[in-house]
C-alpha angles and dihedrals in degrees: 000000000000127000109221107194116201129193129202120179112199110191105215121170096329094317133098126211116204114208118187124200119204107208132190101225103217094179100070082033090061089042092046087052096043088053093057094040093052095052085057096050096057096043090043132104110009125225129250121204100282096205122072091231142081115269110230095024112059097358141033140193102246113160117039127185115299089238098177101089096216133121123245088016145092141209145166124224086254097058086261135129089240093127140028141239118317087355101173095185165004113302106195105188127198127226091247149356091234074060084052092044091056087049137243118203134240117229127202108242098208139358126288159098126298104245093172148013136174128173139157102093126117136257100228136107096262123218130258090259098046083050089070104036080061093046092047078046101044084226088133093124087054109191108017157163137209124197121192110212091190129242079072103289110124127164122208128201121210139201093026110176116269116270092005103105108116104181137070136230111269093020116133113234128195122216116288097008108146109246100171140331130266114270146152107258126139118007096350121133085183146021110285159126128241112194114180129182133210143174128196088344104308123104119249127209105223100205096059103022089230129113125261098250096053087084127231135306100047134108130202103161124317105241091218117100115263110266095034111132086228095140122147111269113212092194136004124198097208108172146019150150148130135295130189077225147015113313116253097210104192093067087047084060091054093046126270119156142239117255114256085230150342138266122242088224102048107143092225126019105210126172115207130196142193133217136189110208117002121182134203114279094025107153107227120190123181126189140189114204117194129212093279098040105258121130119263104188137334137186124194125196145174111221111231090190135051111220138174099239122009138181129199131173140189128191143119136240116253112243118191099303107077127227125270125271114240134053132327134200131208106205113193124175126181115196124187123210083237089057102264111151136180131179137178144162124208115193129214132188119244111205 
């Protein structure tokens, strides 16, 4: 509390009286107040995962808060291009929409109230012409909720699966209670959550505790609970499997799925793969392993663009002599001239 002395000098008939007025001076004693207060609220109260997954198996943090504050331009917590123009949030993807369609829950992250909610829209990629409609609507977030965790801090979940909201506005929700599932409603190419946080207004980056205009490279206080494998991924391979012909990959992205198994008469064998954030320079290797582990085919190739989401395959068409019974494995690794490196295999049947 601060002590503001004022003096007032009165002449009267050759004399001064000096009055002096102790005030209280409220005014540092409410900043003093919001400024603790606003240090708690960004240290409290700590995040859970908000997705009802594992992080780094079957979903992956791919987009993070565009943090540099300039127009035009894009930029992740870490300095990094994990995230695009005007980005307000986490998007946290899943490998497929089959993965969507059998369902993946969406947690509350704190406490709190519902504020908001809004469903009915569709999980499907939308057309050019439905993109702006949303955007003329301000329907982007598609199917959402916004919880209001009180002292100003709220958090808010987009593309929810349709008809799968299962709280109502006003409605006090505990951490880690499941409020909907994951979708692709509004403006999503893919699967995914985007959870975004504010408070009195301004975004927060969770993992920094800091807002979205303060620039990259710094650190307050990450908002996540201590223990929670929330690091920063470079790269994610997300998806993969095999195909009798070349992918189309635009029906993979709406959803169709990989075969159970092979035929011993396909006419190619091809493996596919799919990637979040590739850089230039990235180092990709496929591989197919027969069922006596030589190598059937392999391709290796150095990326010359970073992209977002990214899909490669290798393979070979079957002449007149028919593949071998048994199992095969598709080998990808991904390395990175920092060190970075990602491998997975994905196995098919062979009858």
């Amino acid at each position: 509390m601060t002590l503001v002395f004022a003096v007032i000098i009165y002449p009267m008939k050759k004399m001064y009286f000096v009055v002096f007025f102790i005030v209280f001076s409220f005014l540092s004693v409410f900043c003093s107040k919001l400024s603790a207060e606003s240090h708690e609220i960004i240290d409290s109260p700590k995040f859970i995962f908000p997705v009802g997954c594992t992080q780094g198996q079957d979903c992956w943090a791919v987009n993070y808060v565009d943090v540099d504050g300039v127009e035009g331009a894009g930029q992740d917590f870490k300095c990094g291009p994990k995230t695009y123009d005007g980005h307000k949030g986490t998007d946290f993807a899943l490998g497929s929409v089959a993965q969507m369609r059998g369902g993946v829950d969406v947690l509350a992250a704190a406490a709190g109230r519902v504020q908001r909610i809004r469903d009915g829209q569709s999980d499907r990629l939308k057309t050019e012409e439905e993109v702006e409609t949303l955007k003329k609507d301000k329907k982007e977030c598609g199917n959402g909720i916004l919880i209001d965790h009180g002292n100003g801090l709220k958090s808010i979940y987009c593309h929810l699966k349709e008809d799968s909201i299962i709280v109502k506005p006003k409605q006090k929700i505990r951490t880690g209670q499941k409020i909907a599932q994951v979708g692709q409603s509004g403006m999503a190419e893919f699967p995914h959550l985007h959870f975004g946080v504010m408070w009195e207004g301004g975004v927060i980056d969770p993992y920094t505790g800091m807002l979205n205009t303060q620039g990259c490279g710094q650190m307050k206080d990450r908002m996540w609970h201590v223990g929670l494998p929330m690091e920063y991924e470079p790269v994610a391979i997300f998806n993969g499997g095999f195909r009798s012909k070349s992918p189309d990959f635009e029906a993979i992205k709406r959803g169709e799925e990989n075969p159970k198994a092979l035929s011993l008469g396909s006419a190619a064998f091809v493996f596919w793969v799919g990637f979040y954030n590739v850089e230039q320079g990235d180092k990709v290797v496929l591989k197919i392993i027969d069922p006596d582990g030589a190598i059937f085919v392999e391709r290796r190739e150095v990326l010359k663009k970073s992209r977002a989401r990214q899909y490669y395959f290798t393979g070979r068409k079957i002449g007149r002599v028919q593949l071998k019974a048994g199992r095969y494995v598709g080998h990808v690794k991904i390395e990175r001239a920092n060190g970075v490196i990602r491998e997975q295999e994905f196995p098919v049947s062979v009858r």
